[in-house]
Structures are given as structure tokens and as C-alpha cells.
Amino acid sequence: MLQVNHERVAKLLQGLAAFTDSEEGVTRLAYSPLDKKAQSWLLEQVQDLHLQIRTDAVGNVFCVVRANSRS
């Protein structure tokens, strides 16, 4: 069974929250340049996890743990 690193997840969410157009809360329009920067940042942060990464036709990014992954 996979173990979730709660501290890492929290740091990733905090990092993504920094990509915002608002001083209160998080505002980031989908598919905007800021959203693309956030996606790029996230992909850099999880690079070591060797996830299966797929981007659909409109730009949504999906990161999936491979079935045979033990990391």
C-alpha cells in the first residue's frame, strides 16, 4: 500500500497557492499564463516520483502513480 507524505502534500499545496492573482485566498484562472506557471512548478516538484504524466487536449495535466511503482 502506498504511503502518503502529508508534509510534502501540504508543502505542494502551499507552493501552488503562491501562484495567485489575489491577496486574499487563491485566484488563478484556468488555462491562464499564471495557471501554466503553476502547472510547470508542480511538475518540477514531483519529478522525482516518476509519475505517469498525461496532458489532455485542453491542457489538463494528470499525474498518476504507476501500478508497479514502489517509490
Tab-separated table of C-alpha atoms in Angstrom:
chain	number	residue	atom	x	y	z
A	1	MET	CA	0.000	0.000	0.000
A	2	LEU	CA	1.236	3.477	-0.842
A	3	GLN	CA	2.042	5.840	1.988
A	4	VAL	CA	1.043	9.490	1.691
A	5	ASN	CA	3.659	12.021	2.747
A	6	HIS	CA	1.283	14.534	4.320
A	7	GLU	CA	4.029	17.105	4.889
A	8	ARG	CA	5.016	17.011	1.228
A	9	VAL	CA	1.402	17.338	0.094
A	10	ALA	CA	0.918	20.342	2.383
A	11	LYS	CA	4.081	21.994	1.006
A	12	LEU	CA	2.912	21.385	-2.568
A	13	LEU	CA	-0.462	22.954	-1.840
A	14	GLN	CA	1.210	25.938	-0.181
A	15	GLY	CA	3.521	26.304	-3.156
A	16	LEU	CA	0.618	26.212	-5.604
A	17	ALA	CA	-1.221	28.812	-3.521
A	18	ALA	CA	1.643	31.231	-4.197
A	19	PHE	CA	0.545	31.335	-7.850
A	20	THR	CA	-2.374	33.705	-7.362
A	21	ASP	CA	-3.792	36.943	-8.729
A	22	SER	CA	-5.320	37.841	-5.374
A	23	GLU	CA	-4.015	38.931	-1.993
A	24	GLU	CA	-6.926	37.165	-0.285
A	25	GLY	CA	-7.337	33.473	-0.988
A	26	VAL	CA	-6.174	31.929	-4.216
A	27	THR	CA	-7.358	33.168	-7.598
A	28	ARG	CA	-5.853	31.590	-10.680
A	29	LEU	CA	-7.885	31.400	-13.857
A	30	ALA	CA	-7.764	28.061	-15.631
A	31	TYR	CA	-5.518	27.971	-18.696
A	32	SER	CA	-4.085	31.431	-17.950
A	33	PRO	CA	-0.328	32.094	-18.103
A	34	LEU	CA	-0.281	32.000	-14.285
A	35	ASP	CA	-2.018	28.611	-14.321
A	36	LYS	CA	0.577	27.307	-16.774
A	37	LYS	CA	3.373	28.544	-14.464
A	38	ALA	CA	1.723	26.739	-11.546
A	39	GLN	CA	1.455	23.526	-13.579
A	40	SER	CA	5.115	23.736	-14.595
A	41	TRP	CA	6.173	24.367	-10.999
A	42	LEU	CA	4.150	21.391	-9.749
A	43	LEU	CA	5.596	19.075	-12.388
A	44	GLU	CA	9.117	20.122	-11.367
A	45	GLN	CA	8.302	19.421	-7.711
A	46	VAL	CA	7.038	15.864	-8.347
A	47	GLN	CA	9.628	14.897	-10.946
A	48	ASP	CA	11.360	12.529	-8.509
A	49	LEU	CA	8.171	10.477	-8.047
A	50	HIS	CA	8.355	9.039	-11.585
A	51	LEU	CA	4.654	9.514	-12.166
A	52	GLN	CA	2.828	8.755	-15.373
A	53	ILE	CA	2.011	12.260	-16.629
A	54	ARG	CA	-0.566	12.933	-19.306
A	55	THR	CA	-1.925	16.188	-20.714
A	56	ASP	CA	-5.303	16.162	-22.445
A	57	ALA	CA	-6.387	18.153	-25.492
A	58	VAL	CA	-7.311	21.273	-23.494
A	59	GLY	CA	-4.269	21.305	-21.219
A	60	ASN	CA	-5.396	19.487	-18.065
A	61	VAL	CA	-2.478	17.630	-16.514
A	62	PHE	CA	-2.956	14.218	-14.910
A	63	CYS	CA	-0.288	12.676	-12.664
A	64	VAL	CA	-0.798	9.007	-11.874
A	65	VAL	CA	1.236	6.576	-9.790
A	66	ARG	CA	2.217	3.634	-11.956
A	67	ALA	CA	0.761	0.317	-10.818
A	68	ASN	CA	4.192	-1.236	-10.358
A	69	SER	CA	5.702	1.796	-8.603
A	70	ARG	CA	7.148	1.265	-5.131
A	71	SER	CA	8.507	4.805	-4.549
